[in-house]
Amino acid sequence: MPSRSWHRTVGITATLALCACGGPDESDRYLLDFVYSSNTIRMTSDNTFELAPDSFVSSDDLFFTVETLTYRLADLRMDLSPAVRCEDYEEVLSPEMSCSNSVRRPGSDPLLDPTEDLPGVLHLPGPVEVGTGKRLSAGGKQVFIPRVSYPAIDTRWVPGTPEHPSFQLRARFTYQGNPHVLEFAFQSDESMRFEYRGVPLGLPEEFSEHPAAFGGNLEMDHWLEDIDISGCLATGDLTLDGNVLRLETGRGACAEAATKMRSSIQWSGDLFTGLRP
């Protein structure tokens, strides 16, 4: 079976093959958005392997394939390097986003290295809801930002309600030959950070029509890697409500299943960046 390092190598090759070939109106901007994906590889019916970017796997090798996934964020912030000046990008920055230049730290020596400055910041207050069939928008419009380097996206979860939570997932899986569904949701007002967790893999296929895109990705690979779903169902430490599995019912060996998955999600913020070949 191809390893994750193999997939990363393919991604490096693909990324290096990209060119900065946007048109005159697009060459200085990124489309900003959020996605979810994984590096999961599965065997097909003809015994070949394929990438399953919409799936993740539990420790007992059950495959969970996303049907719907939505998450809600607010107060999106991206630091800018001292060399980037907001006024140079006024024409490409969406009006819903604010931009502030880097400034000298109060009381600091003016002869100090400028890396000691407080960084400039792009800011989108939100809230926004993204996920399955939901592209990032502000005021009903796509969001564009300067095409410069961003080390991270800092944000926070929108607290939500039980009816409209911060994060909500529905994923199908097969157990003992029968189809089932995992439903998982949580509410949170905690901070969330998207930063590079490996080699960028280029432009996600969702943005194939755009010259360039940048944004956050929830990487699903590790969401259930420490949870033995089959074992807990067999012992009764997890139970099914009809064909629906809810990790909150866990006890015994799976008493912390919901907490572990929530923690894994909150630490899975990756970044993507890419130019259309």
PDB file of C-alpha atoms in Angstrom:
ATOM      1  CA  MET A   1       0.000   0.000   0.000  1.00  0.00           C
ATOM      2  CA  PRO A   2       1.436   3.445  -0.856  1.00  0.00           C
ATOM      3  CA  SER A   3       2.581   5.257   2.286  1.00  0.00           C
ATOM      4  CA  ARG A   4       1.681   8.764   3.392  1.00  0.00           C
ATOM      5  CA  SER A   5       5.255   9.817   2.531  1.00  0.00           C
ATOM      6  CA  TRP A   6       4.631   8.549  -1.022  1.00  0.00           C
ATOM      7  CA  HIS A   7       1.511  10.687  -1.250  1.00  0.00           C
ATOM      8  CA  ARG A   8       3.446  13.690   0.089  1.00  0.00           C
ATOM      9  CA  THR A   9       6.145  13.144  -2.543  1.00  0.00           C
ATOM     10  CA  VAL A  10       3.533  13.142  -5.290  1.00  0.00           C
ATOM     11  CA  GLY A  11       2.128  16.337  -3.759  1.00  0.00           C
ATOM     12  CA  ILE A  12       5.546  18.002  -3.787  1.00  0.00           C
ATOM     13  CA  THR A  13       5.982  17.182  -7.462  1.00  0.00           C
ATOM     14  CA  ALA A  14       2.536  18.513  -8.279  1.00  0.00           C
ATOM     15  CA  THR A  15       3.126  21.707  -6.309  1.00  0.00           C
ATOM     16  CA  LEU A  16       6.479  22.387  -7.966  1.00  0.00           C
ATOM     17  CA  ALA A  17       4.847  21.920 -11.362  1.00  0.00           C
ATOM     18  CA  LEU A  18       2.419  24.772 -10.768  1.00  0.00           C
ATOM     19  CA  CYS A  19       2.989  28.157 -12.414  1.00  0.00           C
ATOM     20  CA  ALA A  20       2.000  31.673 -11.378  1.00  0.00           C
ATOM     21  CA  CYS A  21      -0.071  32.258 -14.481  1.00  0.00           C
ATOM     22  CA  GLY A  22      -3.117  34.234 -13.348  1.00  0.00           C
ATOM     23  CA  GLY A  23      -4.482  36.933 -15.614  1.00  0.00           C
ATOM     24  CA  PRO A  24      -3.739  40.624 -15.134  1.00  0.00           C
ATOM     25  CA  ASP A  25      -6.698  41.055 -12.793  1.00  0.00           C
ATOM     26  CA  GLU A  26      -5.883  37.941 -10.764  1.00  0.00           C
ATOM     27  CA  SER A  27      -2.095  37.901 -10.481  1.00  0.00           C
ATOM     28  CA  ASP A  28      -1.946  39.687  -7.111  1.00  0.00           C
ATOM     29  CA  ARG A  29      -4.738  37.929  -5.223  1.00  0.00           C
ATOM     30  CA  TYR A  30      -5.790  34.649  -3.648  1.00  0.00           C
ATOM     31  CA  LEU A  31      -9.322  33.389  -3.253  1.00  0.00           C
ATOM     32  CA  LEU A  32      -9.703  32.703   0.488  1.00  0.00           C
ATOM     33  CA  ASP A  33     -11.693  29.636   1.531  1.00  0.00           C
ATOM     34  CA  PHE A  34     -11.836  26.547   3.774  1.00  0.00           C
ATOM     35  CA  VAL A  35     -12.067  22.834   2.986  1.00  0.00           C
ATOM     36  CA  TYR A  36     -11.698  19.414   4.618  1.00  0.00           C
ATOM     37  CA  SER A  37      -9.728  16.437   3.275  1.00  0.00           C
ATOM     38  CA  SER A  38      -7.559  13.443   4.151  1.00  0.00           C
ATOM     39  CA  ASN A  39      -4.664  11.425   2.771  1.00  0.00           C
ATOM     40  CA  THR A  40      -6.540   8.151   3.276  1.00  0.00           C
ATOM     41  CA  ILE A  41      -5.834   5.451   0.694  1.00  0.00           C
ATOM     42  CA  ARG A  42      -8.206   2.534   0.138  1.00  0.00           C
ATOM     43  CA  MET A  43      -8.315  -0.577  -2.030  1.00  0.00           C
ATOM     44  CA  THR A  44     -10.862  -0.668  -4.845  1.00  0.00           C
ATOM     45  CA  SER A  45     -12.909  -3.638  -6.019  1.00  0.00           C
ATOM     46  CA  ASP A  46     -10.301  -4.424  -8.703  1.00  0.00           C
ATOM     47  CA  ASN A  47      -7.492  -4.548  -6.097  1.00  0.00           C
ATOM     48  CA  THR A  48      -5.934  -1.213  -6.992  1.00  0.00           C
ATOM     49  CA  PHE A  49      -5.415   1.710  -4.633  1.00  0.00           C
ATOM     50  CA  GLU A  50      -7.014   5.121  -4.744  1.00  0.00           C
ATOM     51  CA  LEU A  51      -6.922   8.264  -2.668  1.00  0.00           C
ATOM     52  CA  ALA A  52     -10.059   8.793  -0.551  1.00  0.00           C
ATOM     53  CA  PRO A  53      -9.914  12.506   0.355  1.00  0.00           C
ATOM     54  CA  ASP A  54     -13.402  12.435   1.889  1.00  0.00           C
ATOM     55  CA  SER A  55     -12.712   9.508   4.268  1.00  0.00           C
ATOM     56  CA  PHE A  56     -10.960   8.771   7.543  1.00  0.00           C
ATOM     57  CA  VAL A  57     -10.204   5.516   9.357  1.00  0.00           C
ATOM     58  CA  SER A  58     -10.600   4.285  12.935  1.00  0.00           C
ATOM     59  CA  SER A  59      -7.897   2.229  14.645  1.00  0.00           C
ATOM     60  CA  ASP A  60      -9.732  -0.987  13.681  1.00  0.00           C
ATOM     61  CA  ASP A  61      -9.680  -0.021   9.976  1.00  0.00           C
ATOM     62  CA  LEU A  62     -13.307   1.001   9.590  1.00  0.00           C
ATOM     63  CA  PHE A  63     -13.656   3.572   6.798  1.00  0.00           C
ATOM     64  CA  PHE A  64     -15.854   6.589   7.481  1.00  0.00           C
ATOM     65  CA  THR A  65     -16.900   8.563   4.395  1.00  0.00           C
ATOM     66  CA  VAL A  66     -18.205  12.088   4.866  1.00  0.00           C
ATOM     67  CA  GLU A  67     -21.761  12.802   3.755  1.00  0.00           C
ATOM     68  CA  THR A  68     -21.975  16.287   5.250  1.00  0.00           C
ATOM     69  CA  LEU A  69     -19.554  18.355   7.320  1.00  0.00           C
ATOM     70  CA  THR A  70     -19.972  21.990   8.330  1.00  0.00           C
ATOM     71  CA  TYR A  71     -18.070  24.207  10.711  1.00  0.00           C
ATOM     72  CA  ARG A  72     -18.465  27.796  11.845  1.00  0.00           C
ATOM     73  CA  LEU A  73     -15.642  30.283  12.426  1.00  0.00           C
ATOM     74  CA  ALA A  74     -15.288  33.917  13.427  1.00  0.00           C
ATOM     75  CA  ASP A  75     -12.606  36.577  13.840  1.00  0.00           C
ATOM     76  CA  LEU A  76     -10.285  35.278  11.108  1.00  0.00           C
ATOM     77  CA  ARG A  77      -6.814  36.860  11.316  1.00  0.00           C
ATOM     78  CA  MET A  78      -3.710  36.470   9.139  1.00  0.00           C
ATOM     79  CA  ASP A  79      -0.380  38.092  10.001  1.00  0.00           C
ATOM     80  CA  LEU A  80       1.461  40.021   7.298  1.00  0.00           C
ATOM     81  CA  SER A  81       5.212  40.403   6.890  1.00  0.00           C
ATOM     82  CA  PRO A  82       6.645  43.888   7.586  1.00  0.00           C
ATOM     83  CA  ALA A  83       7.369  44.320   3.863  1.00  0.00           C
ATOM     84  CA  VAL A  84       3.666  44.064   2.953  1.00  0.00           C
ATOM     85  CA  ARG A  85       1.828  47.389   2.982  1.00  0.00           C
ATOM     86  CA  CYS A  86      -1.950  47.455   2.883  1.00  0.00           C
ATOM     87  CA  GLU A  87      -2.061  50.389   0.495  1.00  0.00           C
ATOM     88  CA  ASP A  88      -0.278  48.342  -2.179  1.00  0.00           C
ATOM     89  CA  TYR A  89      -3.147  45.837  -2.277  1.00  0.00           C
ATOM     90  CA  GLU A  90      -6.248  47.983  -1.955  1.00  0.00           C
ATOM     91  CA  GLU A  91      -7.534  46.959  -5.396  1.00  0.00           C
ATOM     92  CA  VAL A  92      -7.357  43.183  -4.736  1.00  0.00           C
ATOM     93  CA  LEU A  93      -8.519  43.035  -1.109  1.00  0.00           C
ATOM     94  CA  SER A  94     -12.213  42.315  -0.565  1.00  0.00           C
ATOM     95  CA  PRO A  95     -13.891  45.264   1.169  1.00  0.00           C
ATOM     96  CA  GLU A  96     -15.271  42.964   3.878  1.00  0.00           C
ATOM     97  CA  MET A  97     -11.702  42.431   5.117  1.00  0.00           C
ATOM     98  CA  SER A  98      -9.756  45.036   7.061  1.00  0.00           C
ATOM     99  CA  CYS A  99      -5.999  45.460   6.758  1.00  0.00           C
ATOM    100  CA  SER A 100      -3.530  47.076   9.162  1.00  0.00           C
ATOM    101  CA  ASN A 101       0.187  47.635   8.541  1.00  0.00           C
ATOM    102  CA  SER A 102       2.943  46.491  10.885  1.00  0.00           C
ATOM    103  CA  VAL A 103       3.875  48.981  13.598  1.00  0.00           C
ATOM    104  CA  ARG A 104       6.770  49.477  15.975  1.00  0.00           C
ATOM    105  CA  ARG A 105       6.196  47.964  19.411  1.00  0.00           C
ATOM    106  CA  PRO A 106       5.363  50.694  21.942  1.00  0.00           C
ATOM    107  CA  GLY A 107       8.497  51.913  23.692  1.00  0.00           C
ATOM    108  CA  SER A 108      10.881  49.916  21.495  1.00  0.00           C
ATOM    109  CA  ASP A 109      14.183  51.268  20.168  1.00  0.00           C
ATOM    110  CA  PRO A 110      13.645  52.598  16.604  1.00  0.00           C
ATOM    111  CA  LEU A 111      17.010  51.072  15.639  1.00  0.00           C
ATOM    112  CA  LEU A 112      15.925  47.549  16.530  1.00  0.00           C
ATOM    113  CA  ASP A 113      15.494  44.855  13.886  1.00  0.00           C
ATOM    114  CA  PRO A 114      12.113  45.430  12.165  1.00  0.00           C
ATOM    115  CA  THR A 115      11.213  41.784  12.836  1.00  0.00           C
ATOM    116  CA  GLU A 116      10.499  43.025  16.355  1.00  0.00           C
ATOM    117  CA  ASP A 117       7.603  45.084  14.966  1.00  0.00           C
ATOM    118  CA  LEU A 118       4.011  44.098  15.658  1.00  0.00           C
ATOM    119  CA  PRO A 119       2.944  42.400  12.405  1.00  0.00           C
ATOM    120  CA  GLY A 120       0.374  43.772  10.057  1.00  0.00           C
ATOM    121  CA  VAL A 121      -2.911  41.872  10.042  1.00  0.00           C
ATOM    122  CA  LEU A 122      -5.741  40.951   7.682  1.00  0.00           C
ATOM    123  CA  HIS A 123      -8.998  40.552   9.570  1.00  0.00           C
ATOM    124  CA  LEU A 124     -12.403  39.135   8.651  1.00  0.00           C
ATOM    125  CA  PRO A 125     -14.827  39.341  11.607  1.00  0.00           C
ATOM    126  CA  GLY A 126     -17.278  36.672  10.456  1.00  0.00           C
ATOM    127  CA  PRO A 127     -19.043  34.553  11.480  1.00  0.00           C
ATOM    128  CA  VAL A 128     -18.773  32.277   8.460  1.00  0.00           C
ATOM    129  CA  GLU A 129     -20.054  28.751   7.863  1.00  0.00           C
ATOM    130  CA  VAL A 130     -18.104  26.472   5.541  1.00  0.00           C
ATOM    131  CA  GLY A 131     -18.013  22.787   4.626  1.00  0.00           C
ATOM    132  CA  THR A 132     -20.031  20.531   2.335  1.00  0.00           C
ATOM    133  CA  GLY A 133     -21.494  22.679  -0.422  1.00  0.00           C
ATOM    134  CA  LYS A 134     -20.620  25.860   1.496  1.00  0.00           C
ATOM    135  CA  ARG A 135     -17.952  28.153   0.105  1.00  0.00           C
ATOM    136  CA  LEU A 136     -16.603  31.013   2.206  1.00  0.00           C
ATOM    137  CA  SER A 137     -18.420  34.264   1.545  1.00  0.00           C
ATOM    138  CA  ALA A 138     -18.826  37.651   3.189  1.00  0.00           C
ATOM    139  CA  GLY A 139     -21.781  39.803   2.288  1.00  0.00           C
ATOM    140  CA  GLY A 140     -22.761  37.124  -0.225  1.00  0.00           C
ATOM    141  CA  LYS A 141     -19.469  37.491  -2.140  1.00  0.00           C
ATOM    142  CA  GLN A 142     -16.278  35.451  -2.405  1.00  0.00           C
ATOM    143  CA  VAL A 143     -13.368  36.762  -0.364  1.00  0.00           C
ATOM    144  CA  PHE A 144     -10.053  37.774  -1.943  1.00  0.00           C
ATOM    145  CA  ILE A 145      -6.764  38.607  -0.212  1.00  0.00           C
ATOM    146  CA  PRO A 146      -3.287  39.699  -1.414  1.00  0.00           C
ATOM    147  CA  ARG A 147      -1.154  36.942  -2.925  1.00  0.00           C
ATOM    148  CA  VAL A 148       1.602  37.037  -0.298  1.00  0.00           C
ATOM    149  CA  SER A 149       2.929  34.555   2.252  1.00  0.00           C
ATOM    150  CA  TYR A 150       0.784  33.752   5.307  1.00  0.00           C
ATOM    151  CA  PRO A 151       2.176  31.566   8.125  1.00  0.00           C
ATOM    152  CA  ALA A 152      -1.217  30.770   9.670  1.00  0.00           C
ATOM    153  CA  ILE A 153      -4.896  31.602   9.973  1.00  0.00           C
ATOM    154  CA  ASP A 154      -5.929  32.312  13.542  1.00  0.00           C
ATOM    155  CA  THR A 155      -9.620  32.158  14.286  1.00  0.00           C
ATOM    156  CA  ARG A 156     -12.108  30.813  16.828  1.00  0.00           C
ATOM    157  CA  TRP A 157     -15.155  28.601  16.765  1.00  0.00           C
ATOM    158  CA  VAL A 158     -18.560  30.258  16.709  1.00  0.00           C
ATOM    159  CA  PRO A 159     -20.157  28.934  19.949  1.00  0.00           C
ATOM    160  CA  GLY A 160     -23.409  27.934  18.282  1.00  0.00           C
ATOM    161  CA  THR A 161     -26.346  26.085  19.819  1.00  0.00           C
ATOM    162  CA  PRO A 162     -27.318  22.403  20.025  1.00  0.00           C
ATOM    163  CA  GLU A 163     -29.467  22.985  16.922  1.00  0.00           C
ATOM    164  CA  HIS A 164     -26.700  24.884  15.089  1.00  0.00           C
ATOM    165  CA  PRO A 165     -23.371  23.724  16.581  1.00  0.00           C
ATOM    166  CA  SER A 166     -19.822  24.924  15.971  1.00  0.00           C
ATOM    167  CA  PHE A 167     -18.983  21.682  14.156  1.00  0.00           C
ATOM    168  CA  GLN A 168     -21.267  19.019  12.712  1.00  0.00           C
ATOM    169  CA  LEU A 169     -20.421  15.785  10.882  1.00  0.00           C
ATOM    170  CA  ARG A 170     -22.382  12.946   9.317  1.00  0.00           C
ATOM    171  CA  ALA A 171     -20.301  10.077   7.905  1.00  0.00           C
ATOM    172  CA  ARG A 172     -21.331   6.636   6.664  1.00  0.00           C
ATOM    173  CA  PHE A 173     -19.517   3.398   7.496  1.00  0.00           C
ATOM    174  CA  THR A 174     -20.075  -0.357   7.294  1.00  0.00           C
ATOM    175  CA  TYR A 175     -20.065  -2.571  10.381  1.00  0.00           C
ATOM    176  CA  GLN A 176     -20.608  -6.335  10.192  1.00  0.00           C
ATOM    177  CA  GLY A 177     -21.739  -5.955   6.589  1.00  0.00           C
ATOM    178  CA  ASN A 178     -24.448  -3.398   7.364  1.00  0.00           C
ATOM    179  CA  PRO A 179     -24.494   0.343   6.544  1.00  0.00           C
ATOM    180  CA  HIS A 180     -24.385   2.761   9.477  1.00  0.00           C
ATOM    181  CA  VAL A 181     -23.918   6.472  10.086  1.00  0.00           C
ATOM    182  CA  LEU A 182     -21.675   8.338  12.516  1.00  0.00           C
ATOM    183  CA  GLU A 183     -23.160  11.607  13.756  1.00  0.00           C
ATOM    184  CA  PHE A 184     -20.849  13.920  15.665  1.00  0.00           C
ATOM    185  CA  ALA A 185     -21.159  17.556  16.737  1.00  0.00           C
ATOM    186  CA  PHE A 186     -19.788  19.942  19.331  1.00  0.00           C
ATOM    187  CA  GLN A 187     -20.093  23.514  20.517  1.00  0.00           C
ATOM    188  CA  SER A 188     -17.004  25.585  21.333  1.00  0.00           C
ATOM    189  CA  ASP A 189     -15.836  29.165  21.781  1.00  0.00           C
ATOM    190  CA  GLU A 190     -12.152  28.181  21.808  1.00  0.00           C
ATOM    191  CA  SER A 191      -9.477  29.490  19.484  1.00  0.00           C
ATOM    192  CA  MET A 192      -8.562  27.532  16.328  1.00  0.00           C
ATOM    193  CA  ARG A 193      -5.334  27.763  14.341  1.00  0.00           C
ATOM    194  CA  PHE A 194      -4.662  26.631  10.779  1.00  0.00           C
ATOM    195  CA  GLU A 195      -0.963  26.262   9.966  1.00  0.00           C
ATOM    196  CA  TYR A 196       1.163  24.104   7.669  1.00  0.00           C
ATOM    197  CA  ARG A 197       1.413  20.557   9.059  1.00  0.00           C
ATOM    198  CA  GLY A 198       3.362  19.131   6.156  1.00  0.00           C
ATOM    199  CA  VAL A 199       4.282  19.915   2.574  1.00  0.00           C
ATOM    200  CA  PRO A 200       1.532  21.954   0.830  1.00  0.00           C
ATOM    201  CA  LEU A 201      -0.191  19.756  -1.747  1.00  0.00           C
ATOM    202  CA  GLY A 202      -1.232  22.503  -4.142  1.00  0.00           C
ATOM    203  CA  LEU A 203      -4.635  23.676  -5.244  1.00  0.00           C
ATOM    204  CA  PRO A 204      -7.620  21.548  -4.086  1.00  0.00           C
ATOM    205  CA  GLU A 205      -9.869  20.446  -6.945  1.00  0.00           C
ATOM    206  CA  GLU A 206     -12.704  22.572  -5.552  1.00  0.00           C
ATOM    207  CA  PHE A 207     -10.827  25.615  -6.820  1.00  0.00           C
ATOM    208  CA  SER A 208      -9.758  24.349 -10.232  1.00  0.00           C
ATOM    209  CA  GLU A 209     -11.454  27.306 -11.915  1.00  0.00           C
ATOM    210  CA  HIS A 210      -9.511  29.890  -9.905  1.00  0.00           C
ATOM    211  CA  PRO A 211      -5.983  31.054 -10.779  1.00  0.00           C
ATOM    212  CA  ALA A 212      -4.917  30.936  -7.125  1.00  0.00           C
ATOM    213  CA  ALA A 213      -6.430  30.000  -3.769  1.00  0.00           C
ATOM    214  CA  PHE A 214      -5.317  29.910  -0.153  1.00  0.00           C
ATOM    215  CA  GLY A 215      -7.073  28.833   2.998  1.00  0.00           C
ATOM    216  CA  GLY A 216      -7.642  26.444   5.860  1.00  0.00           C
ATOM    217  CA  ASN A 217      -8.103  22.687   5.680  1.00  0.00           C
ATOM    218  CA  LEU A 218      -9.389  20.338   8.352  1.00  0.00           C
ATOM    219  CA  GLU A 219      -7.158  17.302   7.800  1.00  0.00           C
ATOM    220  CA  MET A 220      -9.177  14.253   8.831  1.00  0.00           C
ATOM    221  CA  ASP A 221      -6.446  11.581   8.877  1.00  0.00           C
ATOM    222  CA  HIS A 222      -6.128  11.300  12.671  1.00  0.00           C
ATOM    223  CA  TRP A 223      -9.677  11.976  13.840  1.00  0.00           C
ATOM    224  CA  LEU A 224     -10.376   8.373  14.911  1.00  0.00           C
ATOM    225  CA  GLU A 225      -6.918   6.816  14.818  1.00  0.00           C
ATOM    226  CA  ASP A 226      -6.915   5.933  18.553  1.00  0.00           C
ATOM    227  CA  ILE A 227     -10.488   4.647  18.762  1.00  0.00           C
ATOM    228  CA  ASP A 228     -11.426   0.981  18.270  1.00  0.00           C
ATOM    229  CA  ILE A 229     -14.990   1.398  17.032  1.00  0.00           C
ATOM    230  CA  SER A 230     -15.595  -2.292  16.242  1.00  0.00           C
ATOM    231  CA  GLY A 231     -14.187  -3.455  19.562  1.00  0.00           C
ATOM    232  CA  CYS A 232     -16.330  -1.019  21.547  1.00  0.00           C
ATOM    233  CA  LEU A 233     -19.465  -1.932  19.601  1.00  0.00           C
ATOM    234  CA  ALA A 234     -18.770  -5.622  20.236  1.00  0.00           C
ATOM    235  CA  THR A 235     -18.394  -5.120  24.010  1.00  0.00           C
ATOM    236  CA  GLY A 236     -21.254  -2.638  24.345  1.00  0.00           C
ATOM    237  CA  ASP A 237     -18.929   0.255  25.220  1.00  0.00           C
ATOM    238  CA  LEU A 238     -20.477   1.967  22.194  1.00  0.00           C
ATOM    239  CA  THR A 239     -24.113   1.466  21.200  1.00  0.00           C
ATOM    240  CA  LEU A 240     -26.151   2.090  18.072  1.00  0.00           C
ATOM    241  CA  ASP A 241     -29.430   3.980  17.926  1.00  0.00           C
ATOM    242  CA  GLY A 242     -30.919   2.138  14.973  1.00  0.00           C
ATOM    243  CA  ASN A 243     -28.144   2.562  12.443  1.00  0.00           C
ATOM    244  CA  VAL A 244     -26.707   5.745  14.038  1.00  0.00           C
ATOM    245  CA  LEU A 245     -23.504   5.806  16.081  1.00  0.00           C
ATOM    246  CA  ARG A 246     -22.936   8.671  18.514  1.00  0.00           C
ATOM    247  CA  LEU A 247     -19.592   8.693  20.313  1.00  0.00           C
ATOM    248  CA  GLU A 248     -21.138  10.512  23.268  1.00  0.00           C
ATOM    249  CA  THR A 249     -22.671   7.168  24.317  1.00  0.00           C
ATOM    250  CA  GLY A 250     -19.195   5.733  24.904  1.00  0.00           C
ATOM    251  CA  ARG A 251     -18.197   4.107  28.172  1.00  0.00           C
ATOM    252  CA  GLY A 252     -15.469   1.765  29.350  1.00  0.00           C
ATOM    253  CA  ALA A 253     -12.749   1.560  26.694  1.00  0.00           C
ATOM    254  CA  CYS A 254     -14.553   4.233  24.644  1.00  0.00           C
ATOM    255  CA  ALA A 255     -15.559   6.544  27.494  1.00  0.00           C
ATOM    256  CA  GLU A 256     -13.328   9.284  26.062  1.00  0.00           C
ATOM    257  CA  ALA A 257     -14.147   8.651  22.387  1.00  0.00           C
ATOM    258  CA  ALA A 258     -16.074  11.889  21.836  1.00  0.00           C
ATOM    259  CA  THR A 259     -13.509  13.955  23.753  1.00  0.00           C
ATOM    260  CA  LYS A 260     -10.633  12.417  21.776  1.00  0.00           C
ATOM    261  CA  MET A 261     -12.296  13.060  18.436  1.00  0.00           C
ATOM    262  CA  ARG A 262     -13.121  16.643  19.339  1.00  0.00           C
ATOM    263  CA  SER A 263      -9.522  17.250  20.416  1.00  0.00           C
ATOM    264  CA  SER A 264      -8.221  15.685  17.186  1.00  0.00           C
ATOM    265  CA  ILE A 265     -10.469  17.956  15.125  1.00  0.00           C
ATOM    266  CA  GLN A 266      -9.347  21.036  17.006  1.00  0.00           C
ATOM    267  CA  TRP A 267      -5.702  20.152  16.307  1.00  0.00           C
ATOM    268  CA  SER A 268      -6.226  19.270  12.636  1.00  0.00           C
ATOM    269  CA  GLY A 269      -6.085  22.755  11.134  1.00  0.00           C
ATOM    270  CA  ASP A 270      -3.818  22.663   8.073  1.00  0.00           C
ATOM    271  CA  LEU A 271      -3.282  25.200   5.278  1.00  0.00           C
ATOM    272  CA  PHE A 272      -3.519  24.806   1.526  1.00  0.00           C
ATOM    273  CA  THR A 273      -2.123  27.122  -1.101  1.00  0.00           C
ATOM    274  CA  GLY A 274      -1.840  26.707  -4.834  1.00  0.00           C
ATOM    275  CA  LEU A 275      -1.846  28.163  -8.290  1.00  0.00           C
ATOM    276  CA  ARG A 276      -3.780  26.696 -11.190  1.00  0.00           C
ATOM    277  CA  PRO A 277      -1.418  24.891 -13.583  1.00  0.00           C
TER     278      PRO A 277
END
